[in-house]
XYZ file of N, CA and C in Angstrom:
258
model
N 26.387 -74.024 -23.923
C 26.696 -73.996 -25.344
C 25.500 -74.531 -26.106
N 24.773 -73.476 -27.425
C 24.184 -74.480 -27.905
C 24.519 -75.195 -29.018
N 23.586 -76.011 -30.190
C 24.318 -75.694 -31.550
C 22.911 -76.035 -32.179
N 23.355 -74.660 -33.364
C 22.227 -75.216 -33.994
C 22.154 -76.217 -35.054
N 20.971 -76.710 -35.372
C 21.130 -77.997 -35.932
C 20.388 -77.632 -37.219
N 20.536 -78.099 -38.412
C 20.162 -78.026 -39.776
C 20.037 -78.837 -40.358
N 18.926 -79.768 -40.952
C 18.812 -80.776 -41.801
C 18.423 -80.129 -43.340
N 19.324 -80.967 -44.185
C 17.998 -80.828 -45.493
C 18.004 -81.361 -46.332
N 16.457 -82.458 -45.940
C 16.249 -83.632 -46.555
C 15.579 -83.332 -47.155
N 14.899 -84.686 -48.142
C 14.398 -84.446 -49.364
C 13.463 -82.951 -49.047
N 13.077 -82.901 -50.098
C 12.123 -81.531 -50.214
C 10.523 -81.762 -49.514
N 10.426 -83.367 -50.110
C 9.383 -83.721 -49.853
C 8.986 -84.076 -48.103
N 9.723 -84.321 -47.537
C 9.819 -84.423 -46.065
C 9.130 -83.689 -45.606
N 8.120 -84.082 -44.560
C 7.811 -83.580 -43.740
C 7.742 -83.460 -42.487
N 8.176 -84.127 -41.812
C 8.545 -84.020 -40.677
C 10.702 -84.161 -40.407
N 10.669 -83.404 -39.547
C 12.363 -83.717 -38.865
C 12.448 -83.627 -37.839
N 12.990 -84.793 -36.733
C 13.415 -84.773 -35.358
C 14.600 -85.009 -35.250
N 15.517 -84.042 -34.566
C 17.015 -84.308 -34.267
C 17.168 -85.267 -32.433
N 17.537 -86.177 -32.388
C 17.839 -86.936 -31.677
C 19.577 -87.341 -30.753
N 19.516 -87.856 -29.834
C 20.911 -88.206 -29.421
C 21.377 -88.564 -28.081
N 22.447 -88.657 -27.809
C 22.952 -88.063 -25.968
C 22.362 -87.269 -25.746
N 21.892 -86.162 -26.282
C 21.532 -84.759 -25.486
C 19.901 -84.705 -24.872
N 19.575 -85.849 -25.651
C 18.182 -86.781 -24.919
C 17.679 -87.524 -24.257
N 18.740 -88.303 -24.105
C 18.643 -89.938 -24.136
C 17.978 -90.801 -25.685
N 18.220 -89.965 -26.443
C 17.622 -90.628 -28.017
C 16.182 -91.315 -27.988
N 15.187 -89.468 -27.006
C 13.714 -89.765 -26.707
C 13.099 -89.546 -27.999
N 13.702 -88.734 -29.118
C 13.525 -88.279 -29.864
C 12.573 -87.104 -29.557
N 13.095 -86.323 -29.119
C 12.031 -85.089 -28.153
C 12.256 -83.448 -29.166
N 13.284 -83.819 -30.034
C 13.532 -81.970 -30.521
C 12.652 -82.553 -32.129
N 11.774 -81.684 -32.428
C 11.306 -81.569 -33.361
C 11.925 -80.679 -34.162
N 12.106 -80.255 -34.929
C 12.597 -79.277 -36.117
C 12.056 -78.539 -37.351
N 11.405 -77.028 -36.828
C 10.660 -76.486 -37.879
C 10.958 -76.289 -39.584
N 10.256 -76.376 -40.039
C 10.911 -76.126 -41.404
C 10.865 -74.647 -41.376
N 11.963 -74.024 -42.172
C 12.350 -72.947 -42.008
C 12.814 -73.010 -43.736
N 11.648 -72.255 -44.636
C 12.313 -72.679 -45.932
C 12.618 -73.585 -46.565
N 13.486 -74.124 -47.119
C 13.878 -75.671 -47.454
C 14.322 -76.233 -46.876
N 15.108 -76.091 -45.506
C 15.492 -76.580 -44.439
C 14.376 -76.863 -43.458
N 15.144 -77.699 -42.307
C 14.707 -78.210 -41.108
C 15.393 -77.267 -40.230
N 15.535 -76.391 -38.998
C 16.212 -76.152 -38.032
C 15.713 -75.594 -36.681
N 16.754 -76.208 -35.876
C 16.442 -76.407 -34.502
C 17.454 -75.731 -33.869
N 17.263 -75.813 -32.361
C 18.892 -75.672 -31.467
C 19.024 -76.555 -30.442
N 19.723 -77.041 -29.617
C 20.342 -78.387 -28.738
C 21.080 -77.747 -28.432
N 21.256 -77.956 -26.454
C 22.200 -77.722 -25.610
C 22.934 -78.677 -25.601
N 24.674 -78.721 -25.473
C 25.231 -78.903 -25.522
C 26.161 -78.411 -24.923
N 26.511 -79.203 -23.454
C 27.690 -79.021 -22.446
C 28.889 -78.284 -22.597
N 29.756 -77.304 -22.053
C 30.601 -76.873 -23.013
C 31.596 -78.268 -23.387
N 32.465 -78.357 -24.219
C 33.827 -79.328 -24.296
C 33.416 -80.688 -24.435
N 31.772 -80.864 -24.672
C 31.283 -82.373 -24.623
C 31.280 -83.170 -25.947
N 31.470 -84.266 -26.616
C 31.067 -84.685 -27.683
C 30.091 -85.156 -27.757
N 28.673 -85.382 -28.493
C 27.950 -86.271 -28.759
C 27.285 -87.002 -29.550
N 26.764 -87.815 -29.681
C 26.107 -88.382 -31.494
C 25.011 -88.225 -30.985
N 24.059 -87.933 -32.534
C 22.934 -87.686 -32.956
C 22.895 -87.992 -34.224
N 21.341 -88.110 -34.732
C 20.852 -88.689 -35.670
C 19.348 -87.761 -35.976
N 19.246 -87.893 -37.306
C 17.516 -87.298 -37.187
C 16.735 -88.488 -37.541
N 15.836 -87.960 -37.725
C 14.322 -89.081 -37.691
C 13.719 -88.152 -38.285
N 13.478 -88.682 -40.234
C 12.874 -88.101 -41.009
C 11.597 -88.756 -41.505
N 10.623 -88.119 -41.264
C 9.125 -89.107 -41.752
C 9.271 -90.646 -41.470
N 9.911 -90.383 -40.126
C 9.743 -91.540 -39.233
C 11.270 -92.596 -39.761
N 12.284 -92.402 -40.059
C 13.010 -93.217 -40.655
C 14.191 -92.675 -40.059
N 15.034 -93.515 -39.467
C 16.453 -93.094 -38.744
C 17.302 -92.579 -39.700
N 18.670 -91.046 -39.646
C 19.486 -91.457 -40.496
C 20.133 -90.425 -40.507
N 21.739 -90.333 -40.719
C 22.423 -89.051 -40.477
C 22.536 -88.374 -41.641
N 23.511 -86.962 -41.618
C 23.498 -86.414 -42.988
C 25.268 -86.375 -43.616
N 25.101 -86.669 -44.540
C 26.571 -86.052 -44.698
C 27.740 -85.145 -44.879
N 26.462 -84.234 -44.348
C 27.513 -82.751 -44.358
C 27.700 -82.347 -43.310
N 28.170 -83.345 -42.191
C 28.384 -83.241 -40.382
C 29.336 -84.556 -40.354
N 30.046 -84.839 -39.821
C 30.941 -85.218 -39.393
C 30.222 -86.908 -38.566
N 30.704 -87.887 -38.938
C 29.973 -88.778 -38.345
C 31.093 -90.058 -37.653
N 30.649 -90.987 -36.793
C 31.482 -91.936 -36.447
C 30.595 -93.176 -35.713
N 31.103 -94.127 -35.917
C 30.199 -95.619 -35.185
C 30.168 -95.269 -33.687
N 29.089 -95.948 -33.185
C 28.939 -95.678 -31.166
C 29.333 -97.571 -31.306
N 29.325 -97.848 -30.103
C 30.085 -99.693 -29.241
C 29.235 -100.190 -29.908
N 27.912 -100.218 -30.315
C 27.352 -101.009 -31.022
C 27.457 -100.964 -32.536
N 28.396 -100.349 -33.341
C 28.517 -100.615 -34.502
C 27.587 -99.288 -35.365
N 27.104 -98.876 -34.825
C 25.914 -97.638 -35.468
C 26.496 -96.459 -35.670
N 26.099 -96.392 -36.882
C 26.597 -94.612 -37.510
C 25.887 -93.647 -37.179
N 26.366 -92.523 -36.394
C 26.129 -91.548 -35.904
C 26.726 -90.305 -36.417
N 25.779 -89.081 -36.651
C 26.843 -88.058 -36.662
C 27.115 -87.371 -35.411
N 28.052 -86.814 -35.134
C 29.167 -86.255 -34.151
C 28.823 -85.163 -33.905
N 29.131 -83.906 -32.548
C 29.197 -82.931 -32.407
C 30.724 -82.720 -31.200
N 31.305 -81.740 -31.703
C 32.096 -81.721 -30.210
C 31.988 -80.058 -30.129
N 31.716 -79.649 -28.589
C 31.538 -78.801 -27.956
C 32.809 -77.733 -28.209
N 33.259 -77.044 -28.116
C 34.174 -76.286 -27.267
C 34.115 -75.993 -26.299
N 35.607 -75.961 -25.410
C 35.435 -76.208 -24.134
C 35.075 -74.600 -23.866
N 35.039 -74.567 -22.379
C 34.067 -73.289 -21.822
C 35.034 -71.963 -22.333
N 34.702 -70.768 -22.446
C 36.002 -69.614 -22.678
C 36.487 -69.155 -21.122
């Protein structure tokens, strides 16, 4: 499964890395700008949930048009959940 991922931060931004479980939060997916957007794609297990975050011109931080929730340490993350396999 993948999903694709879409940021869109300030205008002025230049850089976007989407981060998470699906890394170990190496911060390894970079994200082209594509127009006024940022977008990427991330595998994603079928039926799995995971948090992620981007890293915009170097600064941690989720968006609010994705779905988000705290991880054991208290940190806001946004969410993905998979669908399970067909």
């Amino acid at each position: 499964m993948y999903l694709i991922i879409t940021c869109r931060p300030h205008p002025e931004a230049s850089e976007v890395i989407v981060t998470g479980e699906f890394d170990g939060w190496a911060g390894l997916t970079h994200l082209p700008r594509k127009g006024s957007v940022f977008e990427g794609t991330v595998k994603v297990p079928w039926g799995q949930k995971i948090q992620y975050k981007y890293i915009v011109d170097g600064n941690w931080t989720t968006t609010d048009d994705q779905p988000t929730e705290y991880d054991h340490r208290g940190i806001l993350n946004n969410i993905y959940t998979s669908p399970e396999s067909p």
